[in-house]
Amino acid sequence: MPSEITLFEARRIITMNPSRPDATHIAVCDGRVLTVGTQAEFDGLDAVADRRFADKVILPGFVEGHAHVMEGTLWRQTYVGAGDRRSPDGRRVPGLRDIGAVVDRLSEADRSIADPDQLLYGWGFDPLHLGGARLTRHDLDRVSTTRPVMVHHASLHITNVNSLLLEMAGFDENTAIDGVPKLPDGTPSGELQGIAARLRLFRGLGYNPMSGTLDAADVARFGAAAQLQGITTIADLHNDLTDATVAVYGAACVEGLPVRIVPALASVSCPPEDGVARIGRLAAASTDRLRFGIVKIVVDGSIQGFTARLLPPGYHNGAPNGLWYVAPEDLDRIVGVYHAAGIQLHIHTNGNEATEAALDAVEKAQIARPRPDHRHTLQHCQMATEAQLRRVKALGLCLNLFSNHLYYWGDAHHDLTMGPERAARIDAAGSAARLGIPLAIHSDAPVTPLGPLFTAWCAVNRTTSSGRVLGPEERLSVAQALHAVTLGAAYTLRMDHCVGSIEAGKFADFAVLDADPYEVPSEALKDVPIHATVLGGRVFTVPPA
Amino acid sequence: MRRRLPAPATRCPLTVVGGFLGAGKTTLLNRLLAGSHGRYAVLVNDFGAINVDAGLIQDHDGQTLRLTNGCVCCSLADGFLDTLMRVLAEPEPFDHIVIEASGVGDPGAIAEIALVEPGLVLRGVVVLADAERLPGLAADPRLGDTLARQIRAADLLVLNKRDLVDEAGRAAARATLAALAPGIPVVETVAAALPAAFFDLGGAGPDRAWRGSTRLRAEAVPHEEAFQRLLYRRTGAFDRVALERALTAMPAALLRLKGRLGLADRPGMHLLQMVGRRWSLSPLPEPAPDAAELVGIAATDPGIGPALAGLLDAALRPPHIPHGDRTRCA
Ligand SMILES: [Zn+2]
């Protein structure tokens, strides 16, 4: 018996297929697009008409090329960040704009946890968006003096704890390390930073609350949070991929999960020769919904944390240069091994000195073993100079820029880390597009919220949280930005043959929008509601926010 | 709710080994494991980066070796911390924990762990440098600051691969170290061959190896002519403040000092441990016999015996006249 054909109708279908950019109907069969066209082209087709999206606008399902499954794990805990987010169950969780609101939300969570000794864990705190306000142990003592309370910053590098947890960790006025700063009265403020402080924190708790094992519910929350934003394919771009994790993924990525997941092996988890063998084994276990095969390398830290490696003139405020997470000569070797084995690399470089080291490594690998269409991708690559972008192009690299930084940390980059000139070309998507570099843009969730339309809005408007515009010359058009969150990102994941556009033979993965992103003012791009998604022909609705 | 961690019964010594890629960290660790008899926990970093090194480290009989990975200076540190937590929670405590910093890591950041972890006492930060590459690395715009951060964290510097440089190269390397970390003792080695005694000075304590000696001696360590062993033995107890002053002023040729001594203002014996510039004193559960016995390892230097004896004697508060004649100290 032939499979049933469903004919979806929409007000407009933006296909991202250049030879057929616009349509109104899509025929879907067995999870794939049969054909795309207009009413007249489907006359006589034996199909079940599905007109529920007849007044909607359909795009290819969005592809988030750089996020982390930790987004799913953290939603077990209490969000206390400054920006609005949607939790995986669809609730709108308002951002908190002062310390009092943070304390109130934590207090509410405190009342809902039955076990009086259980850790209360807040995440996403970002003092930059609270006018620099500090959170101290006294604030968290208002939440509880009898239960350990900790709040993780959005940067993931700093933690604040209450007095009880300080005591459990053994920190007091005699503690003398930089990672445990003091209040004017000489007692610890409750802020903890660095590995020594973190070790004592974990020792006091008796476990490391940040390294719990992944379970199927975490993956489900990750997928649900992505679906709400119109995403149908998402990368988990740094994972040890232990056997246990792979098993959890295998069990979770089945019919019913609204996204396809692309986990990247963290190169730091094993020597590259072992990594090549692991990727070989894992790739054989790939399915339509779970795709292994890529490797992530982290070269430096973060710009706002002053741990990114910068070329001269360095940090605008004079801070010392950041940290290599891998030495350039090791980077050469690691890139060389994976490149020679035919594996695609995703290389995190934030500062431009790290970008330079990555360019050098790829150039050496290409000379040693020329390889067409390797599609190695520089991730973040926020400070690349114009000369570096020309090398990116010449070496056949792709870019996945961290456009959400423009909004979230753009003011800090302008004032502190880069100064006005360099901040104006942060995440230089306009230059990348002019040079013809394959381009994606990303959220790095949970570092910033998931939301490809928001990310596109950042790249189109380049507006910071204070309203300043950074480098209008580097803006993308709406069409370029929509391409970057669909086919552009699919290309960087080597999945542009099956996702990222709506064309015959590709997966029937769609984002269904309430309005046409080309018709709304570009400043309103982020506000276009996601109505539903379709994955392999199956419809997943989005609850109204 | 349990509030405080129980106070540890004993404090485990922590040694941090740092140095840029290829400086010889793993060779040194292998020597340390081969030359010692205790139960060691060794945490090696840089798995993905210098896997050759990780492969070289063999599990040593009677010792515990643990591998971990990830850069311990960054957000990827959780695997390292999880391993260290397991080591610290081990029911049978280790005799020594050694952590190898990654080739681009800051050993000082790791050493800070011992400042807040009551179960640990920092024995020292040993940083290796490749004599041949050092001046070039120090001047490298990409790597110079990383290298300087490592070298400044050292209590003891090991200038390794001395055989690969001529006299001018050696002088350049030493000048680089002196500029980055003035006053920090430097020991020159080939293939990271620190004397075995460096790691296991006098076995269980100085008394076993050196009982019967009555004065400070210096003698060449067999097959390790570049080094000499020192013995300092006196009656009397030290003035704590004066002893701290003496230890701070020790000649740079002194690499290691260990032994038992009494303090004038405290009951009982104390164990002195000194690696390069770092020293610690911890009480021993035994009565003070009003005597001090220290052994040391130093670079060969005829003046060091008298210098060391002079500094220590000046801090000694003798209810009794010291044995021996200071001027005759070798
Ligand atoms: Zn990331």
PDB file of N, CA and C in Angstrom, chain A residues 9-10 34 38 40 51 54 107 136 142 151 202 213 265 273 283 296 304 310 331 345 373 443 445 451 489 512 531:
ATOM      1  N   GLU A   9      -0.760  23.392   3.505  1.00  0.00           N
ATOM      2  CA  GLU A   9      -0.958  24.667   2.812  1.00  0.00           C
ATOM      3  C   GLU A   9      -0.607  25.793   3.765  1.00  0.00           C
ATOM      4  N   ALA A  10       0.016  26.836   3.248  1.00  0.00           N
ATOM      5  CA  ALA A  10       0.367  27.982   4.085  1.00  0.00           C
ATOM      6  C   ALA A  10       0.134  29.270   3.317  1.00  0.00           C
ATOM      7  N   LEU A  34       7.878  15.687  -0.486  1.00  0.00           N
ATOM      8  CA  LEU A  34       7.693  15.050  -1.796  1.00  0.00           C
ATOM      9  C   LEU A  34       7.887  16.095  -2.886  1.00  0.00           C
ATOM     10  N   THR A  38       2.791  25.478  -5.756  1.00  0.00           N
ATOM     11  CA  THR A  38       1.579  26.254  -5.524  1.00  0.00           C
ATOM     12  C   THR A  38       0.365  25.386  -5.844  1.00  0.00           C
ATOM     13  N   ALA A  40      -1.951  25.155  -7.972  1.00  0.00           N
ATOM     14  CA  ALA A  40      -2.195  24.610  -9.317  1.00  0.00           C
ATOM     15  C   ALA A  40      -1.319  23.398  -9.605  1.00  0.00           C
ATOM     16  N   ARG A  51      -4.894  21.972   6.246  1.00  0.00           N
ATOM     17  CA  ARG A  51      -5.009  23.421   6.068  1.00  0.00           C
ATOM     18  C   ARG A  51      -4.849  24.182   7.379  1.00  0.00           C
ATOM     19  N   ALA A  54      -2.951  27.354   7.053  1.00  0.00           N
ATOM     20  CA  ALA A  54      -3.287  28.103   5.844  1.00  0.00           C
ATOM     21  C   ALA A  54      -3.070  29.607   6.004  1.00  0.00           C
ATOM     22  N   SER A 107      13.251  32.290  47.058  1.00  0.00           N
ATOM     23  CA  SER A 107      12.444  31.985  48.250  1.00  0.00           C
ATOM     24  C   SER A 107      11.230  31.139  47.873  1.00  0.00           C
ATOM     25  N   THR A 136      25.225  39.005  47.672  1.00  0.00           N
ATOM     26  CA  THR A 136      26.087  38.573  48.775  1.00  0.00           C
ATOM     27  C   THR A 136      25.414  37.449  49.548  1.00  0.00           C
ATOM     28  N   ARG A 142      18.612  35.556  53.217  1.00  0.00           N
ATOM     29  CA  ARG A 142      17.179  35.891  53.270  1.00  0.00           C
ATOM     30  C   ARG A 142      16.353  34.771  52.638  1.00  0.00           C
ATOM     31  N   VAL A 151      24.002  30.150  43.708  1.00  0.00           N
ATOM     32  CA  VAL A 151      23.531  30.782  42.475  1.00  0.00           C
ATOM     33  C   VAL A 151      24.705  30.838  41.509  1.00  0.00           C
ATOM     34  N   PHE A 202      32.317  21.919  46.474  1.00  0.00           N
ATOM     35  CA  PHE A 202      31.835  20.572  46.184  1.00  0.00           C
ATOM     36  C   PHE A 202      32.094  19.646  47.368  1.00  0.00           C
ATOM     37  N   THR A 213      25.003  13.003  36.090  1.00  0.00           N
ATOM     38  CA  THR A 213      24.913  12.295  34.817  1.00  0.00           C
ATOM     39  C   THR A 213      23.649  12.713  34.075  1.00  0.00           C
ATOM     40  N   LEU A 265      31.801  15.520  19.881  1.00  0.00           N
ATOM     41  CA  LEU A 265      32.749  14.952  20.835  1.00  0.00           C
ATOM     42  C   LEU A 265      33.725  16.039  21.291  1.00  0.00           C
ATOM     43  N   GLU A 273      43.855  10.413  18.512  1.00  0.00           N
ATOM     44  CA  GLU A 273      43.846   9.109  17.841  1.00  0.00           C
ATOM     45  C   GLU A 273      42.667   8.277  18.361  1.00  0.00           C
ATOM     46  N   ALA A 283      29.655   7.141  14.603  1.00  0.00           N
ATOM     47  CA  ALA A 283      28.990   7.501  13.352  1.00  0.00           C
ATOM     48  C   ALA A 283      28.137   6.331  12.864  1.00  0.00           C
ATOM     49  N   LYS A 296      34.632  18.861  18.745  1.00  0.00           N
ATOM     50  CA  LYS A 296      34.770  20.249  19.210  1.00  0.00           C
ATOM     51  C   LYS A 296      36.118  20.431  19.895  1.00  0.00           C
ATOM     52  N   GLN A 304      34.292  38.298  27.806  1.00  0.00           N
ATOM     53  CA  GLN A 304      33.785  39.030  28.975  1.00  0.00           C
ATOM     54  C   GLN A 304      34.410  38.531  30.267  1.00  0.00           C
ATOM     55  N   LEU A 310      43.779  37.544  23.005  1.00  0.00           N
ATOM     56  CA  LEU A 310      43.654  38.663  22.080  1.00  0.00           C
ATOM     57  C   LEU A 310      44.999  39.028  21.461  1.00  0.00           C
ATOM     58  N   LEU A 331      47.371  22.298  19.315  1.00  0.00           N
ATOM     59  CA  LEU A 331      46.246  22.515  18.410  1.00  0.00           C
ATOM     60  C   LEU A 331      46.617  22.043  17.008  1.00  0.00           C
ATOM     61  N   LEU A 345      35.764  19.449  12.171  1.00  0.00           N
ATOM     62  CA  LEU A 345      36.082  20.074  13.453  1.00  0.00           C
ATOM     63  C   LEU A 345      35.285  21.359  13.658  1.00  0.00           C
ATOM     64  N   ASP A 373      36.312  20.364   0.791  1.00  0.00           N
ATOM     65  CA  ASP A 373      35.025  20.396   1.498  1.00  0.00           C
ATOM     66  C   ASP A 373      35.114  19.873   2.925  1.00  0.00           C
ATOM     67  N   SER A 443      23.274  30.806  19.642  1.00  0.00           N
ATOM     68  CA  SER A 443      22.949  31.313  20.986  1.00  0.00           C
ATOM     69  C   SER A 443      23.917  30.816  22.053  1.00  0.00           C
ATOM     70  N   ALA A 445      23.286  28.482  23.939  1.00  0.00           N
ATOM     71  CA  ALA A 445      22.445  28.181  25.107  1.00  0.00           C
ATOM     72  C   ALA A 445      23.084  27.042  25.918  1.00  0.00           C
ATOM     73  N   GLY A 451      16.834  30.718  20.687  1.00  0.00           N
ATOM     74  CA  GLY A 451      15.856  31.490  19.925  1.00  0.00           C
ATOM     75  C   GLY A 451      16.449  31.998  18.636  1.00  0.00           C
ATOM     76  N   ALA A 489      23.357  27.229   8.925  1.00  0.00           N
ATOM     77  CA  ALA A 489      23.745  26.392  10.064  1.00  0.00           C
ATOM     78  C   ALA A 489      23.767  24.920   9.667  1.00  0.00           C
ATOM     79  N   VAL A 512       6.760  26.960  11.846  1.00  0.00           N
ATOM     80  CA  VAL A 512       5.527  27.614  11.408  1.00  0.00           C
ATOM     81  C   VAL A 512       5.353  28.889  12.224  1.00  0.00           C
ATOM     82  N   HIS A 531       4.406  29.404  15.923  1.00  0.00           N
ATOM     83  CA  HIS A 531       3.097  28.773  16.092  1.00  0.00           C
ATOM     84  C   HIS A 531       3.226  27.269  16.316  1.00  0.00           C
TER      85      HIS A 531
END
